[in-house]
DNA sequence: TATGAATGAGAATTCATTCAT
DNA sequence: TATGAATGAATTCTCATTCAT
């Protein structure tokens, strides 16, 4: 059974890789792309500089990869929450609740996406646009459906969705800026939902 | 005949300083604080490196100064527009219109404030928070007044204001991302206004 | 098989550090603090710029450290030579002999202390004063003892010690300025001793 | 009378030139060659940077010129004092007295020569050597004369002169380091004289 | 003559990346 | 695999010097 040990090795290697990526997310989220040095990251992961380059090709690639991965994770989580509901109020509530939960449990991920990646690399701009588009469409689709059913007034749903997306992000960031976000989390989710529904002009029939 | 310092020289010096600051705003807005090098800025202003340090103490000081100056300018412009109206719809319309105008005529300023300053210097964080607070309070005050007059439903005005501020910023950034923002400017201002009023739950009496 | 840090690597690192410090002493002694650039030092040590900053925090810190270290070394060597003798002539002879030996074998150290550190950094002034004081007291103490035993006439021993210290330094520098100091070293030590004893007004009983 | 004004002009120009040179001596003496900037000098002279280059070709040339000029002045003053006496004790006393007077009235000049020029420019080394030689020969000549008359014991007069020159310089510097050199000046001159005579082994007949 | 705005070569320092062990 | 010593390109900033006014 010559390959048994390789399994263990692979597991260990993956674990370490994951550790380093998590450390990197924290450091990037805290300092931003430029201020975060490779030495900061390896210090946070308790490994040597050389090890970084064993697992990742370079700082930039890792950052872009991390950004994409966390963006996909966030978007899919939200999408799934929204998709599993039928009515606009339920969809909005589920999305806001999920977003608040994620922000509370994984603040570094949210910080990385909303702050750490801004004005970082030119190469990242396309991904940033993708992420913003994803968030906007997340809200635009339910809005279109509601519009068809005349649950919301006639409007430019694209622009409303932009507003809702930006508004929720701002509320999330303000929540995370509190000394103890947990305490406010529940109320925040409720109020975000109310905000988004009002902004859509939703009128229950 | 000795050198006259109070003649055209003075005017020229001021003009040059202004040129350099405008160039710096453009470069900072485009690349962000870290990626923008002093050489980029002087190249954009068509002067030599030394000239930069003749006019400004260092890159960081200039950036912070520029950020503060443009933040004050934007907030005061918006505040003035809002203050000169009485009713909530007029206030919101005036604010949105002014914001769109500024974004259209001085896109670099708006980019600098909304993008270029994010995740830049630790020293800038306090000013960033101040700027966000300024934007939030800009909307919160009219909201409070409307609440007293029962023109909007009971709500957490702070959080609604966060949402409106973030929503409008996102719409502004999406407007600026268009190939020709001018064409959409008017519609955008109208739709931002409608968005903000709906988000506040405003009901005309 | 991971990297062993406690093997030859350690020894090599120490050796390299020592090499670089010796190179730095030579360059500083030859050019003085300001004219000696970091590039000069790394060129003399055959390493890259970055290596300098891997071993030392910055140019200034290294220089001050080097100055202190060599000053301590010189003062202790001289003090020890003087302390291990009983009578004034023996003490002076031992001190001069040791000084001449050091100057002959480690001219860079002596140059650094007597020339390289003059007018260098404001931060160094305190250490320079300490060094001069050390040299002066080195001669003042035996002088006081001899005065008590009436082997030297009544005098301001502080000022005599200043004169002896300055005189010997000047003779050392003139010795080092010769094309081949070794040839003169022995005679120089003898004559320095005679000079210092005469300057003290020493009369054998 | 077309050239009348030129006289005045020339006088003024010379006066300003002298002012600037004196300011330069002070600044160089205080900070040393490298740390003293052209801006420091023109600030001390209350003129503009450009004016500096109207009067002097460049910083280095001015410094070398200043060094030579003050070195000549000091050496000639001392030489004259020594030459105008006949016996060794008188010569030494006159030299020490003059040196102390100069150091008290023109501390900047003495500081410049003894400290400001050390380790400054490679180009200055030759002049520094000349200055030291001048000081050494100042004492060596009377010493030779005294030796011929058997007023001092057989000795290497060159080395004794080095010692006396270095010793006196050290005592001068220590005098100038006092908070109020004036108070000690007289005693210092007396003690320097005694030191030098003892160091020469002088025995009054 | 005198000014001071403008220049740019050169210095110190940082940090992503490589590679022998 | 893992390490950390070594590298050098790139950045910020200084300061002697020039030159139009």
XYZ file of N, CA and C (backbone and C1' of nucleotides) in Angstrom, chain C residues 3 13 16 47-51 54-55, chain F residues 1-10:
100
model
N 14.748 22.605 6.651
C 15.917 23.452 6.792
C 16.402 23.440 8.238
N 25.919 32.676 9.123
C 25.232 33.952 9.293
C 26.058 34.868 10.189
N 29.017 36.120 8.284
C 28.644 37.144 7.318
C 28.387 38.481 8.026
N 27.979 42.005 -0.976
C 26.604 41.523 -0.846
C 25.671 42.532 -1.517
N 24.387 42.201 -1.544
C 23.408 43.093 -2.158
C 22.849 44.066 -1.113
N 22.257 45.142 -1.591
C 21.719 46.142 -0.667
C 20.792 45.534 0.365
N 19.894 44.699 -0.108
C 18.901 44.130 0.789
C 19.541 43.386 1.948
N 20.682 42.785 1.689
C 21.365 42.018 2.729
C 21.744 42.913 3.907
N 18.916 43.206 6.034
C 18.573 41.953 6.694
C 19.367 41.843 8.002
N 20.565 42.367 7.999
C 21.415 42.246 9.187
C 21.333 43.440 10.131
P 3.935 17.295 -0.024
O 4.875 18.379 -0.335
C 6.273 18.519 0.082
C 6.439 18.772 1.565
C 6.127 20.180 2.040
O 5.851 20.141 3.428
C 8.450 19.815 2.117
P 5.304 21.385 4.276
O 6.692 22.080 4.628
C 7.473 21.507 5.655
C 8.592 22.456 6.016
C 8.185 23.920 6.144
O 8.613 24.321 7.436
C 10.076 23.693 4.738
P 8.492 25.842 7.920
O 9.955 26.337 7.572
C 11.063 25.726 8.222
C 12.341 26.382 7.744
C 12.335 27.897 7.883
O 13.242 28.230 8.904
C 13.257 27.162 5.797
P 12.983 29.498 9.812
O 14.042 30.479 9.131
C 15.386 30.038 8.965
C 16.076 30.934 7.952
C 15.766 32.432 8.090
O 16.891 33.161 7.624
C 15.179 31.768 5.992
P 17.901 33.771 8.596
O 19.168 33.967 7.637
C 19.904 32.824 7.213
C 20.430 33.044 5.810
C 21.045 34.406 5.542
O 22.165 34.191 4.675
C 19.251 34.074 4.052
P 23.044 35.466 4.239
O 22.420 35.862 2.847
C 22.595 34.968 1.765
C 21.967 35.559 0.526
C 22.366 37.010 0.237
O 22.995 37.058 -1.028
C 20.006 36.712 0.063
P 23.433 38.428 -1.668
O 22.212 38.803 -2.595
C 21.768 37.843 -3.554
C 20.566 38.379 -4.301
C 20.747 39.799 -4.832
O 20.697 39.756 -6.243
C 18.624 39.527 -3.791
P 21.524 40.741 -7.123
O 20.404 41.798 -7.513
C 19.211 41.364 -8.158
C 18.179 42.472 -8.133
C 18.732 43.877 -8.421
O 17.710 44.650 -9.049
C 17.709 43.890 -6.364
P 17.910 45.001 -10.560
O 16.413 45.340 -10.983
C 15.386 44.359 -10.861
C 14.108 44.986 -10.309
C 13.790 46.370 -10.887
O 12.376 46.444 -11.032
C 14.024 46.536 -8.533
P 11.731 47.708 -11.708
O 11.102 48.473 -10.449
C 10.327 47.755 -9.518
C 9.959 48.664 -8.371
C 9.626 50.106 -8.785
O 8.574 50.542 -7.951
C 11.323 50.143 -7.187
